[in-house]
XYZ file of C-alpha atoms in Angstrom:
571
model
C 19.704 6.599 22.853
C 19.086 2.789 23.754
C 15.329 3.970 24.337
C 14.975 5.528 21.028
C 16.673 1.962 19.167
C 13.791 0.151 21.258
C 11.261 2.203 20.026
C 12.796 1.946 15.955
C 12.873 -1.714 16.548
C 9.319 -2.319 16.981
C 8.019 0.481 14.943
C 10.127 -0.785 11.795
C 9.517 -4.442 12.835
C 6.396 -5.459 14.885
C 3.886 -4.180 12.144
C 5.626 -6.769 9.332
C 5.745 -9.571 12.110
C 1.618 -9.620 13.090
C 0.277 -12.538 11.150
C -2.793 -12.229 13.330
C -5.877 -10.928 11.954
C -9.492 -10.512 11.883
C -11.796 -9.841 9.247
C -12.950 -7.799 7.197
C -9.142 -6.122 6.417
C -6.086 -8.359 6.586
C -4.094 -5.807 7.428
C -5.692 -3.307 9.853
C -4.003 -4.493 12.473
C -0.423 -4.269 11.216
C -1.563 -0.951 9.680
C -2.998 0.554 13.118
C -0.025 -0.987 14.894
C 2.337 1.376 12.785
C 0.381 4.100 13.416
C 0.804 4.202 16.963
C 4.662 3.131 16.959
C 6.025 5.653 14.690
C 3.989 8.062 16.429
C 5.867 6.177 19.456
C 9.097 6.827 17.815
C 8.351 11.068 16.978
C 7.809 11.149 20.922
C 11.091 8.914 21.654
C 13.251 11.290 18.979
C 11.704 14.699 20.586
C 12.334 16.546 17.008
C 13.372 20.006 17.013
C 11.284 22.689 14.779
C 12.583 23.490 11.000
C 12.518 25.860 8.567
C 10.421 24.567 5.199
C 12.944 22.437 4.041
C 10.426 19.720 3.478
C 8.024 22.691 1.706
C 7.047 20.365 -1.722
C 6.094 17.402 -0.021
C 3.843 19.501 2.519
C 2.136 21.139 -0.561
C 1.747 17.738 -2.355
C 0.095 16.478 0.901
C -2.152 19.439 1.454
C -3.501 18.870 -1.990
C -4.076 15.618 -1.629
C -5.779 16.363 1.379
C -8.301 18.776 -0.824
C -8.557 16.464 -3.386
C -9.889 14.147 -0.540
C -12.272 16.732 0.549
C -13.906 18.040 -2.623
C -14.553 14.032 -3.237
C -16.495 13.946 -0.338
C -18.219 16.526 -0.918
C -19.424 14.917 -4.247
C -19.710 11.348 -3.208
C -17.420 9.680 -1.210
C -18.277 8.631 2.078
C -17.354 9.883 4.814
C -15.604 6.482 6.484
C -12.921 6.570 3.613
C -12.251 10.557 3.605
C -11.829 10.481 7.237
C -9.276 7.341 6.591
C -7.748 9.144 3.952
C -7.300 12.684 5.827
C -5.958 11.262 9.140
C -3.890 9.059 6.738
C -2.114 11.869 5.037
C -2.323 14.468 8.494
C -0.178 11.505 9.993
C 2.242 11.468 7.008
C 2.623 14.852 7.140
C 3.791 15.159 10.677
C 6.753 12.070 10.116
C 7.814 14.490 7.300
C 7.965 17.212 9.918
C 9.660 14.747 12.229
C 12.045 13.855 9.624
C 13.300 17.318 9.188
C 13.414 17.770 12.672
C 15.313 14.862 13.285
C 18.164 16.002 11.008
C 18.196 19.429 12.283
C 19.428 18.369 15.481
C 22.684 17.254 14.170
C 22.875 21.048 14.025
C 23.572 21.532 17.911
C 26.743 22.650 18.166
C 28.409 19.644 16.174
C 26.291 16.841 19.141
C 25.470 14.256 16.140
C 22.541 13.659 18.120
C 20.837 13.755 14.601
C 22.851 10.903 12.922
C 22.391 8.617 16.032
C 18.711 8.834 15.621
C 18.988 8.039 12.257
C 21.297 5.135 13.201
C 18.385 4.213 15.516
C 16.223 4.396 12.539
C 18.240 1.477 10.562
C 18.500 -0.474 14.011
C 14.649 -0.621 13.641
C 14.929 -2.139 10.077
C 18.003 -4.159 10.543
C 16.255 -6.304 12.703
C 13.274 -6.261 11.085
C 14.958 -7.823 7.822
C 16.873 -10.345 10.142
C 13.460 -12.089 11.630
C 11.810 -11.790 8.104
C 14.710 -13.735 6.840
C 13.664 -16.253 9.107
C 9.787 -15.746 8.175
C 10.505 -16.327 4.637
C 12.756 -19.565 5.377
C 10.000 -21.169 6.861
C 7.583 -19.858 4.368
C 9.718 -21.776 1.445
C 11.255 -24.619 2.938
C 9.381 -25.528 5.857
C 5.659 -24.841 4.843
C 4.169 -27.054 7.788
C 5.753 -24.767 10.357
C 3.387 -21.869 9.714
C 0.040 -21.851 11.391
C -1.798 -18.515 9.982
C -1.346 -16.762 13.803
C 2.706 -16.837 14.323
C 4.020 -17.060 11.180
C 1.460 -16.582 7.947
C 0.899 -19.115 5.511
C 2.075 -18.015 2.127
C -0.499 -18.308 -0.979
C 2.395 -18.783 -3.214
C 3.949 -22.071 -3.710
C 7.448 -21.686 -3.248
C 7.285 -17.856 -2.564
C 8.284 -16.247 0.762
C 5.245 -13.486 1.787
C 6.254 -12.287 5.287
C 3.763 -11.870 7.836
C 2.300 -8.869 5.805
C 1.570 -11.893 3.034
C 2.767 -9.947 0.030
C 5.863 -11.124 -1.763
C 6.510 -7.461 -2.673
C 6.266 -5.847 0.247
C 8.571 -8.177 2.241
C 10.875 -7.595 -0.969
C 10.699 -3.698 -0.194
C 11.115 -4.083 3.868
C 14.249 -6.665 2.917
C 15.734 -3.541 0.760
C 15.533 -1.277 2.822
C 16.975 -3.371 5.690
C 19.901 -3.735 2.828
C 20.550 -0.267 3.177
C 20.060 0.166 7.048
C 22.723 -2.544 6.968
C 24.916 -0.230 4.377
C 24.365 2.810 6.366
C 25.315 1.214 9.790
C 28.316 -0.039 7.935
C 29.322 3.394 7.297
C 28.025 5.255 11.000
C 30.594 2.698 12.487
C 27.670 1.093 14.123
C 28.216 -2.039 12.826
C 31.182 -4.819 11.782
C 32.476 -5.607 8.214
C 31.551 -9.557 8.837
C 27.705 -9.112 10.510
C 27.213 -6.351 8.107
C 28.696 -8.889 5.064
C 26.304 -11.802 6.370
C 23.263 -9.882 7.049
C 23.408 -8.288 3.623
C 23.656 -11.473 1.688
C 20.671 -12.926 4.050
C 18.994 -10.459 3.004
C 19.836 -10.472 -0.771
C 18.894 -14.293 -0.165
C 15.386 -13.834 1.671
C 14.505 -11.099 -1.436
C 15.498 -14.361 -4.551
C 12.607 -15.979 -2.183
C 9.888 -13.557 -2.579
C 10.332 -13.723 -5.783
C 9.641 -10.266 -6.736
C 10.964 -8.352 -9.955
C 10.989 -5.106 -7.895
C 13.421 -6.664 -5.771
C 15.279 -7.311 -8.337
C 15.165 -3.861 -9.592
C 16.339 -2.612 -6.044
C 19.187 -4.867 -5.956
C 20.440 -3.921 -9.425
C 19.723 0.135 -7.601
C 22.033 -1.031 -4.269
C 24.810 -1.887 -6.722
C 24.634 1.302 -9.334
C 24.648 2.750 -5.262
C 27.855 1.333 -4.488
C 29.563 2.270 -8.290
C 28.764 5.602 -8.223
C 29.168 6.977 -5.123
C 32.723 7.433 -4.657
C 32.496 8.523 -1.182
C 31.555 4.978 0.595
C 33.889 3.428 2.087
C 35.606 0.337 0.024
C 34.162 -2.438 2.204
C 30.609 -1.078 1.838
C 31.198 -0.664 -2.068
C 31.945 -4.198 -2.373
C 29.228 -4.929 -0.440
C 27.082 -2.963 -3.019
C 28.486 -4.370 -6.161
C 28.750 -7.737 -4.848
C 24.565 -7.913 -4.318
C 23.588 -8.773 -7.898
C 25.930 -11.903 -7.648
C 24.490 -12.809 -4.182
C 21.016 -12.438 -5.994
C 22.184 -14.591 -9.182
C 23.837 -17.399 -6.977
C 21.050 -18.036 -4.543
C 18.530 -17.639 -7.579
C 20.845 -20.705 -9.546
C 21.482 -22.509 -5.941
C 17.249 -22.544 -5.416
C 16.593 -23.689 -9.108
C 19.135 -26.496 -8.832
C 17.041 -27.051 -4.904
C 13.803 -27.493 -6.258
C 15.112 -29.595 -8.858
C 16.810 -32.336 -7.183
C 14.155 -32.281 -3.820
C 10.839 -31.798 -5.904
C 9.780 -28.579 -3.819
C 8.463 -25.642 -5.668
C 10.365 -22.104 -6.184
C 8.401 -19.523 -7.007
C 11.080 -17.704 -8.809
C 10.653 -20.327 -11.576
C 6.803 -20.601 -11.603
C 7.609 -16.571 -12.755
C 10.119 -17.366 -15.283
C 7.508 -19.317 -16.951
C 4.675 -17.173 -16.675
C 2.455 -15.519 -20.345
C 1.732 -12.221 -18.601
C 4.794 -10.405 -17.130
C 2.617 -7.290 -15.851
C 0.543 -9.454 -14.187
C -2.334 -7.719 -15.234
C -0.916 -4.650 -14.754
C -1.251 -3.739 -18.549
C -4.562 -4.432 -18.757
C -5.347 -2.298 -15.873
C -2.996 0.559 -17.059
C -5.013 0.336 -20.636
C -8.049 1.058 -18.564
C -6.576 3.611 -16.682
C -5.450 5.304 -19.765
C -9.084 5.236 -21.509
C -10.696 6.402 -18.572
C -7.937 9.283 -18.131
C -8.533 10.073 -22.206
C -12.196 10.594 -20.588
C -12.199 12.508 -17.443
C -8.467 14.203 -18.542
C -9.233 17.829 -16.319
C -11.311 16.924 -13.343
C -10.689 13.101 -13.353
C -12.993 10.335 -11.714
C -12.563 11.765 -7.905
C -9.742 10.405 -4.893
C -11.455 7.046 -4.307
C -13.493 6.473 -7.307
C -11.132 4.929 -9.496
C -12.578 1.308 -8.796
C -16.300 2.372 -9.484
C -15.071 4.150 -12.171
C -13.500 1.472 -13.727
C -15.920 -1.234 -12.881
C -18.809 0.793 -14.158
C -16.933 1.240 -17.193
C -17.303 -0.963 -20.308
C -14.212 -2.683 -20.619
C -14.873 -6.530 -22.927
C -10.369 -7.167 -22.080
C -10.791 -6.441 -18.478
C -8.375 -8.627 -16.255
C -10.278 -11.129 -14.265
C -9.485 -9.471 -10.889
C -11.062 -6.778 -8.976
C -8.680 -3.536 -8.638
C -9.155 -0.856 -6.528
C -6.269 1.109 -7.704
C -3.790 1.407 -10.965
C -0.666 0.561 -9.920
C 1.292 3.100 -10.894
C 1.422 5.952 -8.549
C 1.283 8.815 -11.408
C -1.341 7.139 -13.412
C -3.175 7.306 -10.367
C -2.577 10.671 -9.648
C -4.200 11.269 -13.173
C -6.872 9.261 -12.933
C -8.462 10.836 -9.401
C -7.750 13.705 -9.765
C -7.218 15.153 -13.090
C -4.246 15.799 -15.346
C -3.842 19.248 -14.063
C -3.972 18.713 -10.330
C -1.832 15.316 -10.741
C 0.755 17.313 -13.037
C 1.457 19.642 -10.102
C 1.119 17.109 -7.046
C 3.695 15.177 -9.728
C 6.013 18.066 -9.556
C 6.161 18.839 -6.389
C 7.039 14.975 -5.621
C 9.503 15.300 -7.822
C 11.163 18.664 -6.453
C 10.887 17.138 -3.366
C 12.848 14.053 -4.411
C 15.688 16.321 -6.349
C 15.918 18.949 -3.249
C 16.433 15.866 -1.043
C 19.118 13.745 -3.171
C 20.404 17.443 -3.458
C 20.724 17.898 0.225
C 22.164 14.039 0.447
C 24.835 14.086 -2.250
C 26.124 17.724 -0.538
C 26.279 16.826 3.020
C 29.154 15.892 4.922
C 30.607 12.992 6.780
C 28.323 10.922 8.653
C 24.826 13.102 8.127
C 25.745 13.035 4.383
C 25.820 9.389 4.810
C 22.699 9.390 6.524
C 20.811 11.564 4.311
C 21.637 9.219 1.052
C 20.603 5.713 3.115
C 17.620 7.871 3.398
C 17.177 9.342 0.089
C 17.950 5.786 -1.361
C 14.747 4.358 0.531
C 12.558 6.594 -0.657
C 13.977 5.982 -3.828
C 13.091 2.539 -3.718
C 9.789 2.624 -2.306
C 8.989 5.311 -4.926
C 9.980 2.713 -7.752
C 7.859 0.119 -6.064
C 5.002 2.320 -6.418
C 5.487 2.512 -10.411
C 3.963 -1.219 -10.032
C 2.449 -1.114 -6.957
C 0.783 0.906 -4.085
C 2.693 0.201 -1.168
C 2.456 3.971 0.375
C -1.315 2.846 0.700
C -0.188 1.036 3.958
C 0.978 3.129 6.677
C 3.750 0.632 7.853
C 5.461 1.848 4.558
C 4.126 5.128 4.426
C 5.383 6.343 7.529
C 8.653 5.714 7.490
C 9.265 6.780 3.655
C 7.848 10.333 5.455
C 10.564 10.519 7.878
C 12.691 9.128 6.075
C 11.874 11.778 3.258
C 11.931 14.948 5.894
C 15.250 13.583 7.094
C 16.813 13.971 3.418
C 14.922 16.913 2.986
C 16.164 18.941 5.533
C 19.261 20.698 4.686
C 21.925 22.451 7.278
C 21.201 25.422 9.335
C 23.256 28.027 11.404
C 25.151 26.459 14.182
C 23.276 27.089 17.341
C 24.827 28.409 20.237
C 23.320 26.118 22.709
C 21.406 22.468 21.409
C 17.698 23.446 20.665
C 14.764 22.535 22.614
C 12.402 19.882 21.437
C 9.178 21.433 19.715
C 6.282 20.613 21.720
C 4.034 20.624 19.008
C 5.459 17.198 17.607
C 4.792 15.878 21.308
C 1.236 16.834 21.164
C 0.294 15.699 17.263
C 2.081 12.303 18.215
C -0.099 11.782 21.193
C -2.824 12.775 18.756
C -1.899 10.230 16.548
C -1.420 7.749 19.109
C -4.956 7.752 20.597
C -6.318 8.029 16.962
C -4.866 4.207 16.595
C -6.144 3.442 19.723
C -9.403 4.635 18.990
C -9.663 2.823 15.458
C -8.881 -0.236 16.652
C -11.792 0.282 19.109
C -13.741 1.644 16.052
C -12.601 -1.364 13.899
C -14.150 -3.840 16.369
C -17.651 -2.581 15.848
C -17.540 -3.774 12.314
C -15.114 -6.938 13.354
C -18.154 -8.300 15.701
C -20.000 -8.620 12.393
C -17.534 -11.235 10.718
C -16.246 -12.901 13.738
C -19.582 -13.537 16.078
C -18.761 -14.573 19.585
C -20.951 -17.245 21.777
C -23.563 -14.589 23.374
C -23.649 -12.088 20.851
C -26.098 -9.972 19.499
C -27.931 -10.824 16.365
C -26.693 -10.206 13.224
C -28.850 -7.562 12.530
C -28.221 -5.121 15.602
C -24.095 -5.837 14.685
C -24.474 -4.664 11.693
C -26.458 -1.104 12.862
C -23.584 -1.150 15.271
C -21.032 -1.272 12.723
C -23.206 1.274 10.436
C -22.197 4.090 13.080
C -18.350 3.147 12.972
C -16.611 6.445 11.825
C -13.759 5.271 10.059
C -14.883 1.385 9.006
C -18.644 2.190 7.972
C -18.509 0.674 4.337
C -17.509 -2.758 6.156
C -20.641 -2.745 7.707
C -22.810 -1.963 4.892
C -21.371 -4.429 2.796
C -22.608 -6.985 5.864
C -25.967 -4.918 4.880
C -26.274 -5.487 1.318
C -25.412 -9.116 0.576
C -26.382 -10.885 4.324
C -30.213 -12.111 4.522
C -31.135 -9.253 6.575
C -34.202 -6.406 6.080
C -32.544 -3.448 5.683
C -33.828 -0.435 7.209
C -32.068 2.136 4.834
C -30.486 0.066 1.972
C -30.273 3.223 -0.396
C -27.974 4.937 2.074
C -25.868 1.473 2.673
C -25.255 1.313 -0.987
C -24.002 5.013 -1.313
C -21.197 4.091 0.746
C -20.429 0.519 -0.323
C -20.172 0.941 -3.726
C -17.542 3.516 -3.449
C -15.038 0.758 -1.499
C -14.425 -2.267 -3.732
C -16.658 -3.738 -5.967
C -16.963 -7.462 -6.004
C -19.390 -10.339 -7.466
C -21.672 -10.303 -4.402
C -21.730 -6.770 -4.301
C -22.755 -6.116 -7.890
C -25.410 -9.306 -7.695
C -26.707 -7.799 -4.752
C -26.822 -4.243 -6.338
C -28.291 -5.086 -9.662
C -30.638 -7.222 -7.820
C -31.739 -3.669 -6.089
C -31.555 -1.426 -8.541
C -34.171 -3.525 -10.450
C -36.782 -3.981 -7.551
C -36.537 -0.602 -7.135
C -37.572 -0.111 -10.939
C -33.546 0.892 -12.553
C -33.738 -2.243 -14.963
C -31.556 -0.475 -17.253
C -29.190 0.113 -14.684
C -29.342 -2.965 -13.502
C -28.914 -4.641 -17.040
C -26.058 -2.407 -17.554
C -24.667 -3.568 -13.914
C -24.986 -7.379 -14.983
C -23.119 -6.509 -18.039
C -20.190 -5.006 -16.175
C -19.680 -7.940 -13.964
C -20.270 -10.320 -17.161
C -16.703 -9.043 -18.272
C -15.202 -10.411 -14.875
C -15.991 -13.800 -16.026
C -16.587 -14.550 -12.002
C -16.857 -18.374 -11.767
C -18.987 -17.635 -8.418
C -21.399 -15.309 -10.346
C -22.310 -18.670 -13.096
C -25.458 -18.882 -10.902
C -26.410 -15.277 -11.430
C -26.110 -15.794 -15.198
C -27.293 -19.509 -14.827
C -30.373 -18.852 -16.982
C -29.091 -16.813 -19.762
C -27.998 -17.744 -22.656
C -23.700 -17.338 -23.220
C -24.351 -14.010 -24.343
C -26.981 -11.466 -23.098
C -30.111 -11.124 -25.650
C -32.364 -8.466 -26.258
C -35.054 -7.533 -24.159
C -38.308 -10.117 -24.371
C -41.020 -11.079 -21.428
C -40.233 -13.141 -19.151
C -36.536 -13.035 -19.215
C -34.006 -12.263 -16.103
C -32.711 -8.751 -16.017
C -29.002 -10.019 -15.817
C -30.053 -11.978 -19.532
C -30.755 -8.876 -21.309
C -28.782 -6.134 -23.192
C -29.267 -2.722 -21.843
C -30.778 -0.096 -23.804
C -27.933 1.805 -23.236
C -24.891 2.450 -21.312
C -24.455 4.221 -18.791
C -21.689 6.347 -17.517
C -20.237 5.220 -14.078
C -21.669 8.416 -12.240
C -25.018 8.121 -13.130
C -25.534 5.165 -10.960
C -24.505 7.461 -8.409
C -27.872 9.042 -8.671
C -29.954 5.486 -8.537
């Protein structure tokens, strides 16, 4: 079993820990990286097969996975459906490898299924205690981090992690809280460490400042009142998180007070907007939902949807998706289709706390630390996307088929590994290798080495990258380069994220090309962004835009109309 801790440790950790990066995606690395450990870890576990147990979340995923696929057909490139269905075919086999997991606590009475799942919280044990340490220098020792070991936060006072989110190193530190609770009570670890490495924890989370942490600790502690079957010590340990999280939150405010270093946790206190935007963005969601409410705007489209649409009370920032994991369900693909993949989620989430609050002993245990982090990371993405990223992603799968699975027949003899989670994980393995190959096509266009090729031939390069395409075309659209097929480079673009160089550039196409209407209504759009770096776009215009007169910039006139979002799918 010490092979199969090794293997949870640097699944669960080594993906938060890579601060190194290359453009154009901060996070491909870490995100490819996870990919091929947890498909590391469903070799090292050798899962047995399962009855359905884990049925609902399968049929949630294989919609998804249709949703993804009628998009395509319509409009969405190719490069982010293939993403998306290798995304969700990879969740769907940790599910499997959940269950299967679990079931082999079934071998004649072996718990060789709760030792794997005591491997599991190894892997995020220790990936909690060296983020503790990440977020210690992040807050009090600033100068320490160079961008390549340890990242520099973009918070003032506010841990990030290496993954350089404050709320996604507050959802890895909870669920190392409950790896920590649930080794507690699998005997595989001490009242004292377990005690310590809690309130780190607690600690590290009052850094990132996040209000979903606090959320999650105020969850550990209604954990630890209401179920009765804990053991005392990890009870207390429960209850007694809120008061870690209220001490160290007084003991930083009286820090930054008397040595004149920031906290972030105050700079929050103080802020207008507590959504953070998110308000706004769910406001937008809603109108566009009241608009498209049966078929919706498409899986991937919610960002051209939304930028395209007239919105004067936008928020200032560029979103690519709601943050809110139902509203965007709704949004994509329709209230129909999102009311069932809704309900199924949700069966699958009562089956499993079902399955955790009925078990026995140790796998009962098990199953609940399990059920809880799903729990959590499901909460998180009622503000948030986090299952966007497949270091968080993955784990909530297996983590999910583990609660899902319930008990089955004693066996007469222990069963035999399925093969067929052998061969998808070596499937999924070389699919990481090969994107990170795939990723450098488009890489070489950000990051040009002494003795490469010209800008030009890296971005054709890029242009045949299956997974990463879009990257490339943006290089396309807004670089100084002729453009051999700039119609097809925009297709694909426009359907990633929208920004002020990408709607310049495209508005400055559409009306060479002859769409000055669509261009107008373009400039408009990104008008209500209120972009300082588009004030030289808009430089000759008056504060407003005027009606249409000779002689007068595109971007400075009112379009004759407005268009809907999907007719500048046809320009």
């Amino acid at each position: 079993m010490g092979g199969v801790i090794a293997v949870a440790v640097a699944a669960a950790a080594a993906p938060s820990l890579l601060a190194y990066n290359v453009s154009p995606s901060p996070t491909f690395l870490n995100q490819a990286l996870a990919f091929a450990l947890w498909a590391a870890f469903v070799m090292a576990c050798a899962p047995v097969a399962t009855r359905a147990a884990p049925l609902p979340v399968y049929a949630a995923l294989a919609l998804l996975a249709g949703a993804v696929g009628v998009s395509w057909l319509q409009a969405l490139p190719a490069s982010l459906a293939l993403s998306a269905l290798g995304t969700l075919a990879a969740a769907a086999l940790l599910v499997a490898a959940g269950a299967g997991a679990r079931a082999s606590a079934e071998a004649g009475g072996s718990g060789r299924g709760e030792a794997l799942f005591a491997a599991f919280c190894w892997g995020w044990a220790a990936a909690g205690l060296v983020n503790i340490a990440i977020a210690c220098v992040q807050v009090f020792a600033p100068g320490w981090t160079d961008g390549v070991w340890i990242a520099t936060s973009g918070f003032p006072g506010r841990a990030v992690g290496n993954l350089r989110q404050p709320n996604h190193l507050s959802s890895l530190l909870m669920w190392s809280c409950v790896a920590v609770v649930g080794l507690l009570e699998l005997r595989r670890l001490r009242r004292v460490p377990a005690a310590v490495l809690l309130a780190g924890l607690v600690f590290a989370v009052v850094l990132t400042a996040s209000r979903t942490g606090l959320v999650s600790v105020l969850l550990l502690a209604a954990w630890g009142l209401f179920d009765r079957r804990l053991s005392r010590p990890a009870r207390v340990l429960l209850l007694a998180a809120p008061v870690v999280y209220a001490l160290a939150w007084v003991g930083m405010d009286l820090w930054a007070a008397h040595s004149h270093h920031p906290f972030g946790g105050a700079e929050r206190l103080e802020q207008t907007d507590i959504s953070s935007s998110r308000f706004a963005i769910w406001r937008d969601t809603l109108a566009l939902i009241r608009r498209y409410p049966l078929a919706g705007v498409g899986w991937g489209e919610f960002n051209l949807a939304w930028t395209l649409t007239p919105s004067p009370h936008r928020p200032v920032a560029f979103f690519d998706h709601t943050h809110n994991l139902v509203l965007q369900f709704a949004v994509e693909l329709g209230l129909p289709l999102a009311a069932l993949v809704t309900g199924l989620l949700v069966w699958g989430l009562v089956r499993g706390a079902r399955n955790a609050w009925t078990a026995p002993a140790g796998i009962g245990v098990a199953q609940r630390c399990a059920m809880l982090m799903v729990v959590m990371i499901g909460l998180h993405s009622l503000l948030e996307y986090p299952l966007w990223y497949s270091y968080f992603l993955l784990p909530t799968a297996w983590a999910w088929g583990y609660a899902l699975q319930g008990p089955a027949a004693p066996a007469a003899a222990p069963p035999v590994p399925a093969r067929g989670f052998q061969f998808a994980a070596v499937l999924l393995l070389l699919g990481a290798a090969y994107s990170v190959a795939d990723y450098a096509r488009v890489a070489a266009i950000f990051s040009a080495t002494p003795g490469a090729p010209p800008l030009a031939q890296r971005i054709a390069a890029g242009q045949r990258s299956v997974f990463f395409a879009h990257h490339a075309d943006y290089a396309a659209v807004t670089a100084d380069e002729p453009l051999a097929d700039p119609a097809h480079a925009f297709d694909r673009v426009t359907h990633y994220l929208m920004d002020t160089r990408l709607m310049i550039a495209w508005a400055e196409w559409l009306d060479a090309r002859g769409h000055v209407d669509a261009a107008r209504d373009l400039a408009a759009r990104l008008r209500e962004f209120r972009k300082p770096e588009a004030a030289e776009f808009f430089a000759d215009c008056p504060d407003a835009a005027g009606p249409i007169a000779p002689g007068r910039p595109f971007q400075c006139e009112r379009p004759r109309r407005t268009l809907d979002w999907r007719e500048f799918l046809a320009k």
